[in-house]
Every structure is written in structure tokens, then in C-alpha cells.
Amino acid sequence: MTLTLLKNARIVDGSQDRPSDPVDILIEGETIRDVGPGIRSAAETTIDLSGLTVLPGLIDCHVHVIATKLDLGANADLPNSLVALRAARIMRGMLLRGFTTVRDLGGADHGLVEALEEGSIEGPRLVICGKALSQTGGHTDYRGRHNRRTVEHYPDRLGALGRICDGVDEVRRACREEIMGGAQFIKLMANGGVSSPTDPIANLGFSREEVSAAVEEARNAQTYVSAHLYTDEAIRRALECGVISIEHGNLIRPDTAALAREKGAFVVPTNIVYDRLAKDGAALGLPSASVAKIEDVRSAGLEALSILHEAGVTMVYGTDLLGEMHEHQSEEFVIRGERLPAMNVIRSATSDAAKAIGLEGRVGTIAPGAFADIIAVNGNPLDDLALLTGQGRNMPLIMKGGISVKRVEQHFR
Ligand SMILES: [Zn+2]
């Protein structure tokens, strides 16, 4: 197997508040074999990373790779072929921003996973839930008030983020179908949302019985439930039912944050999406019913960062960007950095993220046995998180599974 040696890597992985002393990283095939000072090896390729900082490939725990338009109802009506080809472009963009693993929170199917694995398309490792589950009129029901079209077509539309199910039996069947289709966890829309037409933010999605049924189905399949949640009431109910991945969480209060910590749940704030929706949403075609909802969650989401940090809840990196907004994926780093230590923010996209999505030790770390997913950065992101933005502009090396996706030679000694 091919051996590659990275020399003089000063590692920043979120475990310390300064870069490590220089170490060498020996890569065999797609895996890191050894990390330490002065490694001697007859490697075919040697890259000297002196002067750069080196991070594990970044992890985004809340994306929608099939969200090619901001108007998700219109996205669901696009031809599957067009959605697949656009998703390929969206995923390549993510990889070139240094994200080597992403967790899709609704829409991506196992076909995309296979296309990535066989190399038909180039993108991050993709962890999927299949379709998100929503009740009638919930967060992925895009029909609106005057449309009584049935929703049976949603599961077959690649551009649909979710599918509709009502009642414990339908929820169980939907969970089982998604898991059969390759879902690695279950996503529930358990609260109202911004991008959907008939579900105010304060509404709860699904009954307790339905949420608990999904939790049981996920556990039966050795996995977990993630839920779309904003209000304190909805988050508390979800935690009580056994949901462990809290998406957004904008309106969480300190008592519920303490409960999340006690339950070992993690939260995936996605502030950048509200920031961009507030700036560009209307111009990019976000329906007016959605524009009116943005401020219900935007500023509270920033406050939630402090509440969660104070309560000691694990936060992982998420963005939730749609359509034309994907290019802002790395700006969540900067938003969080205004409230949280840079070290924690980096950890949210490395080891904490890996732990949350069940890939601890395989991604989000530079250690023997992990995939050789590695980026090199010009400058130190612990001093300036904005170095991670700009479409990978400050990343002369992006490596996924030991293969250089991007390699700009003049930056290496
Ligand atoms: Zn989402």
C-alpha cells in the first residue's frame, strides 16, 4: 500500500489552546498508521508542512446536500437526475472548504453514499438519515393551505427533505423503511420550522407516543434519533422521550440545557442559516411566510450558545444551509467564535462531532487508526477562526482518505 509522510505538522484539533509541537504523520493507504516526532519511513511521497497548522478534516453535523433551492417545496418537485447532479456539485464544494465528513439531516439517499464510495463523484464522507420524518402539516410538508395533493410521492423525490407519517404505526414503518434503505440514524421534525408554510415555530411536531416509537425503532437498529427543535418545551419533551441529537435548539433555557447535559444529549446549533436567511432570504426566493419567522429564532440562537456552554452541553458544528447559501458553510466558525473559545469551536467540528455521529477515532482526529482526513491551514485558526472561511482559500492541503483533493505545492517547504 502507498505510504505518505507528512513532516513537521503542528496539530490543532481542539484538544489544546495552542498548536502541538511539530510531529510527523505516516499514512498507509487511506489510514493514519503513526503519529510522532522524527518518523523514519521509505514513503513514496513526503510533504513538509513547516509553517502551517494541521487539522483533522472538518465535520459538519447538519447539512442538506440535496437542498439545491431555498424554496424546499420547489426543490421537492425537481427531477431526481437534476437534484443528484447538483448535490454532487454541492458536496464537492463542501470538500474544498475542508469538510471531509458531513451528516445529512434529511433528503440524501444511499445512492449518493455509494456514488461517493465508488468514486463516481467527489465529496465528503456522507452520513445519512434518508428522509426526515414529519407529521401532516409539519416541517417537511410543503403543500401549504390550499393543496390537498397526497404526499405518497415524497419518499421517491430525491429533492424532498422529508416524508409524511402520522400515528405510531406509520412512524414505525417509516423508521424501518429508512433504516432498510441505509439510514444511519433517524431524523424527526418535532417542532415548527422556518422553511415550511403551515407550522408556526411554537407548534410541537408528533405526539409523545410517536416520538417514543421512533426512539425505540432507532435503538432496535443500534442507532439514535435526531430531532429538529426550537422551543424549550419541544426540546424538553424530546429529551424526555430519548432523543439525543438536538438540532438548532435556539430557544433552549438553562434548566433544559442542564437536562440535556444530564441525558448525555448533544446540540447542533446552526446560526449561520438564520444569519444568511435574514440577509438574503427574501431576495433568494424564500416565501414570505418563512421570512416572517426568521427573527423568532435568529437572535435567540446566539444567546443559546452561551446557555449551552455554561451548562456544559456538547455542541457540534452544523450549518443547515440551503440552495445558493451553501458557500457560507464555514462562517458558522466565526459566529460561534464571538461567544465561545476558539478551541471549543474547533473541537465541535472535530473530535466532539465524531463522537456525536458515532465515528469516534475514525474521523475528527489525527491518530493511528483514523482515516487520513487532514487539512493544512496557512496561519493558526485558534487565533483567527476566519482562516477556515473563504472557500478553502487558506488551505493549501486537503486530504481525504490519504488522497490529496487539493495540494498547492508552493506552500510546502
Ligand atoms: Zn436542517
mmCIF file of N, CA, C and O in Angstrom, residues 5-43:
data_model
loop_
_atom_site.group_PDB
_atom_site.id
_atom_site.type_symbol
_atom_site.label_atom_id
_atom_site.label_comp_id
_atom_site.label_asym_id
_atom_site.label_seq_id
_atom_site.Cartn_x
_atom_site.Cartn_y
_atom_site.Cartn_z
ATOM 1 N N LEU A 5 4.262 10.477 3.889
ATOM 2 C CA LEU A 5 4.743 11.032 5.161
ATOM 3 C C LEU A 5 4.533 12.542 5.168
ATOM 4 O O LEU A 5 4.999 13.250 4.268
ATOM 5 N N LEU A 6 3.797 13.012 6.160
ATOM 6 C CA LEU A 6 3.645 14.460 6.360
ATOM 7 C C LEU A 6 4.602 14.859 7.467
ATOM 8 O O LEU A 6 4.544 14.324 8.569
ATOM 9 N N LYS A 7 5.522 15.793 7.159
ATOM 10 C CA LYS A 7 6.566 16.171 8.127
ATOM 11 C C LYS A 7 6.192 17.478 8.821
ATOM 12 O O LYS A 7 5.570 18.362 8.238
ATOM 13 N N ASN A 8 6.643 17.600 10.079
ATOM 14 C CA ASN A 8 6.575 18.867 10.827
ATOM 15 C C ASN A 8 5.169 19.461 10.914
ATOM 16 O O ASN A 8 4.957 20.636 10.668
ATOM 17 N N ALA A 9 4.223 18.596 11.282
ATOM 18 C CA ALA A 9 2.829 19.039 11.399
ATOM 19 C C ALA A 9 2.568 19.558 12.811
ATOM 20 O O ALA A 9 2.749 18.836 13.783
ATOM 21 N N ARG A 10 2.159 20.805 12.901
ATOM 22 C CA ARG A 10 1.737 21.355 14.203
ATOM 23 C C ARG A 10 0.217 21.222 14.244
ATOM 24 O O ARG A 10 -0.496 21.930 13.544
ATOM 25 N N ILE A 11 -0.253 20.309 15.100
ATOM 26 C CA ILE A 11 -1.667 19.901 15.043
ATOM 27 C C ILE A 11 -2.544 20.802 15.920
ATOM 28 O O ILE A 11 -2.207 21.094 17.065
ATOM 29 N N VAL A 12 -3.652 21.215 15.336
ATOM 30 C CA VAL A 12 -4.707 21.938 16.054
ATOM 31 C C VAL A 12 -5.966 21.091 15.896
ATOM 32 O O VAL A 12 -6.499 20.962 14.794
ATOM 33 N N ASP A 13 -6.409 20.468 16.996
ATOM 34 C CA ASP A 13 -7.601 19.606 16.873
ATOM 35 C C ASP A 13 -8.677 19.934 17.898
ATOM 36 O O ASP A 13 -9.645 19.189 18.050
ATOM 37 N N GLY A 14 -8.480 21.032 18.641
ATOM 38 C CA GLY A 14 -9.495 21.418 19.631
ATOM 39 C C GLY A 14 -9.253 20.835 21.013
ATOM 40 O O GLY A 14 -10.006 21.101 21.939
ATOM 41 N N SER A 15 -8.190 20.047 21.156
ATOM 42 C CA SER A 15 -7.917 19.469 22.479
ATOM 43 C C SER A 15 -7.014 20.377 23.321
ATOM 44 O O SER A 15 -6.929 20.206 24.532
ATOM 45 N N GLN A 16 -6.329 21.319 22.689
ATOM 46 C CA GLN A 16 -5.457 22.242 23.408
ATOM 47 C C GLN A 16 -5.646 23.649 22.852
ATOM 48 O O GLN A 16 -6.085 23.806 21.718
ATOM 49 N N ASP A 17 -5.237 24.661 23.630
ATOM 50 C CA ASP A 17 -5.438 26.037 23.159
ATOM 51 C C ASP A 17 -4.242 26.576 22.377
ATOM 52 O O ASP A 17 -4.121 27.768 22.138
ATOM 53 N N ARG A 18 -3.329 25.695 22.008
ATOM 54 C CA ARG A 18 -2.246 26.103 21.098
ATOM 55 C C ARG A 18 -1.856 24.903 20.231
ATOM 56 O O ARG A 18 -2.145 23.757 20.603
ATOM 57 N N PRO A 19 -1.186 25.159 19.109
ATOM 58 C CA PRO A 19 -0.793 24.033 18.245
ATOM 59 C C PRO A 19 0.202 23.120 18.954
ATOM 60 O O PRO A 19 0.970 23.568 19.806
ATOM 61 N N SER A 20 0.196 21.844 18.613
ATOM 62 C CA SER A 20 1.145 20.887 19.194
ATOM 63 C C SER A 20 2.560 21.208 18.717
ATOM 64 O O SER A 20 2.745 21.951 17.754
ATOM 65 N N ASP A 21 3.539 20.619 19.379
ATOM 66 C CA ASP A 21 4.895 20.657 18.828
ATOM 67 C C ASP A 21 4.871 19.884 17.508
ATOM 68 O O ASP A 21 4.013 19.027 17.305
ATOM 69 N N PRO A 22 5.833 20.182 16.620
ATOM 70 C CA PRO A 22 5.797 19.512 15.305
ATOM 71 C C PRO A 22 5.922 17.988 15.430
ATOM 72 O O PRO A 22 6.748 17.496 16.197
ATOM 73 N N VAL A 23 5.069 17.284 14.682
ATOM 74 C CA VAL A 23 5.142 15.814 14.615
ATOM 75 C C VAL A 23 5.077 15.389 13.149
ATOM 76 O O VAL A 23 4.725 16.183 12.273
ATOM 77 N N ASP A 24 5.425 14.146 12.919
ATOM 78 C CA ASP A 24 5.275 13.573 11.583
ATOM 79 C C ASP A 24 4.056 12.650 11.584
ATOM 80 O O ASP A 24 3.707 12.064 12.613
ATOM 81 N N ILE A 25 3.430 12.542 10.431
ATOM 82 C CA ILE A 25 2.232 11.700 10.295
ATOM 83 C C ILE A 25 2.483 10.724 9.150
ATOM 84 O O ILE A 25 2.683 11.136 8.002
ATOM 85 N N LEU A 26 2.489 9.434 9.477
ATOM 86 C CA LEU A 26 2.695 8.423 8.436
ATOM 87 C C LEU A 26 1.344 7.833 8.038
ATOM 88 O O LEU A 26 0.574 7.388 8.890
ATOM 89 N N ILE A 27 1.090 7.883 6.728
ATOM 90 C CA ILE A 27 -0.195 7.427 6.191
ATOM 91 C C ILE A 27 0.035 6.206 5.321
ATOM 92 O O ILE A 27 0.910 6.200 4.450
ATOM 93 N N GLU A 28 -0.750 5.181 5.573
ATOM 94 C CA GLU A 28 -0.677 3.966 4.749
ATOM 95 C C GLU A 28 -2.035 3.773 4.088
ATOM 96 O O GLU A 28 -3.031 3.552 4.783
ATOM 97 N N GLY A 29 -2.075 3.872 2.765
ATOM 98 C CA GLY A 29 -3.369 3.782 2.073
ATOM 99 C C GLY A 29 -4.276 4.903 2.537
ATOM 100 O O GLY A 29 -3.914 6.067 2.497
ATOM 101 N N GLU A 30 -5.451 4.547 3.062
ATOM 102 C CA GLU A 30 -6.402 5.590 3.469
ATOM 103 C C GLU A 30 -6.343 5.888 4.967
ATOM 104 O O GLU A 30 -7.102 6.713 5.465
ATOM 105 N N THR A 31 -5.392 5.234 5.673
ATOM 106 C CA THR A 31 -5.410 5.290 7.137
ATOM 107 C C THR A 31 -4.112 5.878 7.700
ATOM 108 O O THR A 31 -3.039 5.686 7.131
ATOM 109 N N ILE A 32 -4.237 6.567 8.842
ATOM 110 C CA ILE A 32 -3.046 7.046 9.548
ATOM 111 C C ILE A 32 -2.436 5.863 10.300
ATOM 112 O O ILE A 32 -3.138 5.165 11.036
ATOM 113 N N ARG A 33 -1.138 5.633 10.076
ATOM 114 C CA ARG A 33 -0.503 4.496 10.736
ATOM 115 C C ARG A 33 0.277 4.915 11.979
ATOM 116 O O ARG A 33 0.325 4.207 12.966
ATOM 117 N N ASP A 34 0.888 6.118 11.922
ATOM 118 C CA ASP A 34 1.733 6.523 13.052
ATOM 119 C C ASP A 34 1.777 8.043 13.126
ATOM 120 O O ASP A 34 1.749 8.715 12.089
ATOM 121 N N VAL A 35 1.851 8.557 14.349
ATOM 122 C CA VAL A 35 1.991 10.000 14.563
ATOM 123 C C VAL A 35 3.038 10.198 15.638
ATOM 124 O O VAL A 35 2.932 9.590 16.709
ATOM 125 N N GLY A 36 4.054 11.016 15.378
ATOM 126 C CA GLY A 36 5.070 11.249 16.408
ATOM 127 C C GLY A 36 6.240 12.010 15.829
ATOM 128 O O GLY A 36 6.298 12.258 14.625
ATOM 129 N N PRO A 37 7.188 12.397 16.705
ATOM 130 C CA PRO A 37 8.347 13.143 16.216
ATOM 131 C C PRO A 37 9.319 12.233 15.462
ATOM 132 O O PRO A 37 9.497 11.072 15.837
ATOM 133 N N GLY A 38 9.912 12.755 14.394
ATOM 134 C CA GLY A 38 11.017 12.101 13.683
ATOM 135 C C GLY A 38 10.727 10.696 13.168
ATOM 136 O O GLY A 38 11.557 9.799 13.307
ATOM 137 N N ILE A 39 9.576 10.495 12.542
ATOM 138 C CA ILE A 39 9.272 9.163 11.988
ATOM 139 C C ILE A 39 10.145 8.926 10.751
ATOM 140 O O ILE A 39 10.248 9.779 9.869
ATOM 141 N N ARG A 40 10.794 7.763 10.700
ATOM 142 C CA ARG A 40 11.595 7.393 9.525
ATOM 143 C C ARG A 40 10.801 6.376 8.722
ATOM 144 O O ARG A 40 10.286 5.414 9.284
ATOM 145 N N SER A 41 10.718 6.642 7.423
ATOM 146 C CA SER A 41 9.940 5.721 6.600
ATOM 147 C C SER A 41 10.342 5.893 5.145
ATOM 148 O O SER A 41 10.714 6.984 4.711
ATOM 149 N N ALA A 42 10.239 4.802 4.402
ATOM 150 C CA ALA A 42 10.526 4.860 2.967
ATOM 151 C C ALA A 42 9.250 5.229 2.224
ATOM 152 O O ALA A 42 8.766 4.489 1.368
ATOM 153 N N ALA A 43 8.666 6.378 2.586
ATOM 154 C CA ALA A 43 7.399 6.777 1.968
ATOM 155 C C ALA A 43 7.622 7.208 0.531
ATOM 156 O O ALA A 43 8.630 7.819 0.202
#
